[in-house]
């Protein structure tokens, strides 16, 4: 059984990171194929997977093409029920689905103002009211998840789940732009970004040099901390 996973540039493609973690963190082998997000060849590279037009995109072992991260997540959870994509407790599982769906559909101010980049940690980034609202909502959801699961720290529902997959790029934005969150939320972000799989993903992405840098800002910065 072989899956073909198509992804974009590791340092910048938040949705590609999610797609890869759905396989990597749950022990599901896949063949990874890069597409040209920053070379102008995205449409050409994805043409064999039409009508998929964004990354991640997956070709299932039997040939079916699948796009959209939530659809990929649910399909993998259905096909590999023992892998542990979703929490086993019904209340936790329902809440995890809620968190993933809201992340997939929302937080546009945060996503627009702070594109994921795994190169540096900016200092002095100006946080808009809209971004603050998104951060407050994210922390509300994380706190609610912990109330449902009874987990005071660590992963939101005890074991690593798709909730961590979907919020890892959010953690990268919070850390990469020095955004204001509580100590508990920042500790959770650090745990997500210290994960060995995430560090391996970043290390592979760092092998590529970009000129110009897609998301460079005229701000002081320090090297990526993880």
C-alpha positions as semicolon CSV with decimal commas, in nm:
position;residue;x (nm);y (nm);z (nm)
1;X;0,000;0,000;0,000
2;X;0,165;0,321;-0,114
3;X;0,038;0,677;-0,089
4;X;0,175;0,960;-0,302
5;X;0,185;1,287;-0,108
6;X;0,245;1,611;-0,298
7;X;0,374;1,902;-0,091
8;X;0,518;2,251;-0,128
9;X;0,826;2,415;0,021
10;X;0,884;2,290;0,374
11;X;0,992;2,619;0,528
12;X;0,680;2,803;0,415
13;X;0,391;2,570;0,328
14;X;0,182;2,532;0,642
15;X;-0,073;2,304;0,480
16;X;0,201;2,081;0,341
17;X;0,340;2,042;0,693
18;X;-0,002;1,932;0,815
19;X;-0,037;1,685;0,530
20;X;0,303;1,531;0,597
21;X;0,247;1,504;0,973
22;X;-0,075;1,309;0,910
23;X;0,143;1,034;0,766
24;X;0,469;1,072;0,958
25;X;0,334;1,098;1,312
26;X;0,101;0,802;1,271
27;X;0,338;0,559;1,105
28;X;0,183;0,559;0,757
29;X;0,444;0,534;0,479
30;X;0,415;0,761;0,177
31;X;0,617;0,877;-0,120
32;X;0,673;1,254;-0,106
33;X;0,670;1,466;-0,422
34;X;0,762;1,837;-0,429
35;X;0,569;2,089;-0,636
36;X;0,685;2,437;-0,734
37;X;0,509;2,685;-0,508
38;X;0,775;2,950;-0,564
39;X;0,899;2,854;-0,910
40;X;0,573;2,908;-1,097
41;X;0,521;2,541;-1,180
42;X;0,245;2,459;-0,929
43;X;-0,031;2,411;-1,187
44;X;0,196;2,207;-1,413
45;X;0,321;1,988;-1,128
46;X;-0,031;1,917;-1,004
47;X;-0,181;1,858;-1,349
48;X;-0,160;1,477;-1,314
49;X;-0,371;1,509;-0,996
50;X;-0,649;1,720;-1,149
51;X;-0,880;1,855;-1,025
52;X;-0,655;1,901;-0,718
53;X;-0,499;2,246;-0,738
54;X;-0,342;2,303;-0,397
55;X;-0,104;2,121;-0,164
56;X;-0,119;1,886;0,007
57;X;-0,270;1,652;-0,246
58;X;-0,267;1,274;-0,220
59;X;-0,304;0,987;-0,461
60;X;-0,440;0,687;-0,274
61;X;-0,291;0,343;-0,341
62;X;-0,582;0,248;-0,568
63;X;-0,538;0,569;-0,768
64;X;-0,803;0,798;-0,621
65;X;-0,691;1,162;-0,599
66;X;-0,768;1,352;-0,280
67;X;-0,728;1,720;-0,190
68;X;-0,807;1,935;0,114
69;X;-0,639;1,862;0,446
70;X;-0,951;1,774;0,641
71;X;-1,056;1,525;0,374
72;X;-0,710;1,369;0,376
73;X;-0,715;1,351;0,756
74;X;-1,054;1,182;0,774
75;X;-0,965;0,939;0,495
76;X;-0,643;0,831;0,666
77;X;-0,822;0,794;1,000
78;X;-1,087;0,581;0,833
79;X;-0,838;0,363;0,647
80;X;-0,602;0,324;0,945
81;X;-0,827;0,311;1,252
82;X;-0,550;0,179;1,478
83;X;-0,310;0,462;1,396
84;X;-0,464;0,699;1,651
85;X;-0,538;1,006;1,442
86;X;-0,836;1,097;1,661
87;X;-0,871;1,062;2,040
88;X;-1,044;0,743;2,152
89;X;-1,273;0,917;2,401
90;X;-1,594;1,029;2,223
91;X;-1,607;1,374;2,384
92;X;-1,239;1,435;2,311
93;X;-1,277;1,307;1,958
94;X;-1,569;1,538;1,887
95;X;-1,382;1,834;2,035
96;X;-1,067;1,755;1,837
97;X;-1,273;1,751;1,517
98;X;-1,417;2,090;1,611
99;X;-1,072;2,238;1,669
100;X;-0,941;2,108;1,338
101;X;-1,244;2,230;1,144
102;X;-1,227;2,578;1,296
103;X;-0,855;2,599;1,222
104;X;-0,912;2,491;0,864
105;X;-1,183;2,750;0,804
106;X;-1,074;3,039;1,023
107;X;-0,804;3,263;1,170
108;X;-0,762;3,452;0,844
109;X;-0,613;3,761;1,007
110;X;-0,338;3,555;1,167
111;X;-0,273;3,358;0,851
112;X;-0,260;3,669;0,631
113;X;-0,045;3,881;0,862
114;X;0,193;3,606;0,971
115;X;0,271;3,358;0,693
116;X;0,439;3,047;0,826
117;X;0,816;3,065;0,799
118;X;1,059;2,837;0,980
119;X;1,370;3,048;0,930
120;X;1,380;3,308;1,205
121;X;1,210;3,461;1,509
122;X;1,114;3,822;1,448
123;X;1,132;4,092;1,711
124;X;0,907;4,397;1,723
125;X;0,628;4,263;1,501
126;X;0,322;4,491;1,527
127;X;0,017;4,286;1,624
128;X;-0,315;4,411;1,488
129;X;-0,641;4,391;1,679
130;X;-0,766;4,131;1,432
131;X;-0,464;3,909;1,496
132;X;-0,511;3,953;1,872
133;X;-0,871;3,839;1,832
134;X;-0,757;3,528;1,646
135;X;-0,499;3,452;1,914
136;X;-0,760;3,491;2,186
137;X;-0,991;3,252;2,004
138;X;-0,715;2,996;1,959
139;X;-0,632;3,008;2,330
140;X;-1,001;2,972;2,415
141;X;-1,018;2,657;2,202
142;X;-0,702;2,512;2,353
143;X;-0,831;2,580;2,705
144;X;-1,165;2,421;2,617
145;X;-0,988;2,113;2,482
146;X;-0,798;2,077;2,808
147;X;-1,118;2,115;3,007
148;X;-1,279;1,836;2,806
149;X;-0,977;1,608;2,825
150;X;-0,861;1,691;3,177
151;X;-0,505;1,746;3,047
152;X;-0,334;2,034;3,225
153;X;-0,035;2,034;2,993
154;X;0,123;1,833;2,714
155;X;-0,086;1,733;2,414
156;X;-0,440;1,867;2,421
157;X;-0,611;1,529;2,449
158;X;-0,339;1,325;2,618
159;X;-0,203;1,141;2,315
160;X;-0,079;1,319;2,004
161;X;-0,370;1,360;1,762
162;X;-0,478;1,547;1,452
163;X;-0,539;1,847;1,676
164;X;-0,162;1,877;1,714
165;X;-0,117;1,831;1,340
166;X;-0,352;2,116;1,257
167;X;-0,214;2,358;1,516
168;X;0,159;2,301;1,462
169;X;0,178;2,572;1,190
170;X;-0,018;2,801;1,423
171;X;0,251;2,744;1,684
172;X;0,513;2,830;1,419
173;X;0,339;3,161;1,355
174;X;0,315;3,243;1,725
175;X;0,682;3,169;1,784
176;X;0,812;3,301;1,452
177;X;0,655;3,644;1,499
178;X;0,679;3,664;1,878
179;X;0,302;3,688;1,920
180;X;0,151;3,747;2,265
181;X;0,000;3,437;2,426
182;X;-0,010;3,297;2,778
183;X;0,282;3,106;2,927
184;X;0,083;2,783;2,904
185;X;0,001;2,838;2,538
186;X;0,361;2,928;2,460
187;X;0,481;2,609;2,632
188;X;0,239;2,411;2,413
189;X;0,374;2,587;2,103
190;X;0,729;2,500;2,203
191;X;0,633;2,135;2,254
192;X;0,479;2,121;1,908
193;X;0,785;2,275;1,743
194;X;1,037;2,065;1,938
195;X;0,873;1,746;1,817
196;X;1,137;1,537;1,635
197;X;0,923;1,504;1,322
198;X;0,876;1,880;1,297
199;X;1,246;1,939;1,349
200;X;1,329;1,685;1,079
201;X;1,083;1,859;0,842
202;X;1,249;2,195;0,905
203;X;1,601;2,054;0,867
204;X;1,510;1,914;0,526
205;X;1,358;2,246;0,423
206;X;1,664;2,440;0,537
207;X;1,871;2,267;0,268
208;X;1,714;2,502;0,012
209;X;1,822;2,868;-0,016
210;X;1,569;3,130;-0,126
211;X;1,658;3,455;-0,299
212;X;1,452;3,656;-0,247
213;X;1,318;3,529;0,082
214;X;0,940;3,491;0,032
215;X;0,840;3,641;0,368
216;X;1,130;3,861;0,478
217;X;1,037;4,156;0,702
218;X;1,243;4,467;0,783
219;X;1,264;4,369;1,150
220;X;1,532;4,247;1,387
221;X;1,534;3,873;1,420
222;X;1,714;3,579;1,578
223;X;1,767;3,234;1,425
224;X;1,484;2,981;1,443
225;X;1,496;2,854;1,803
226;X;1,424;2,487;1,740
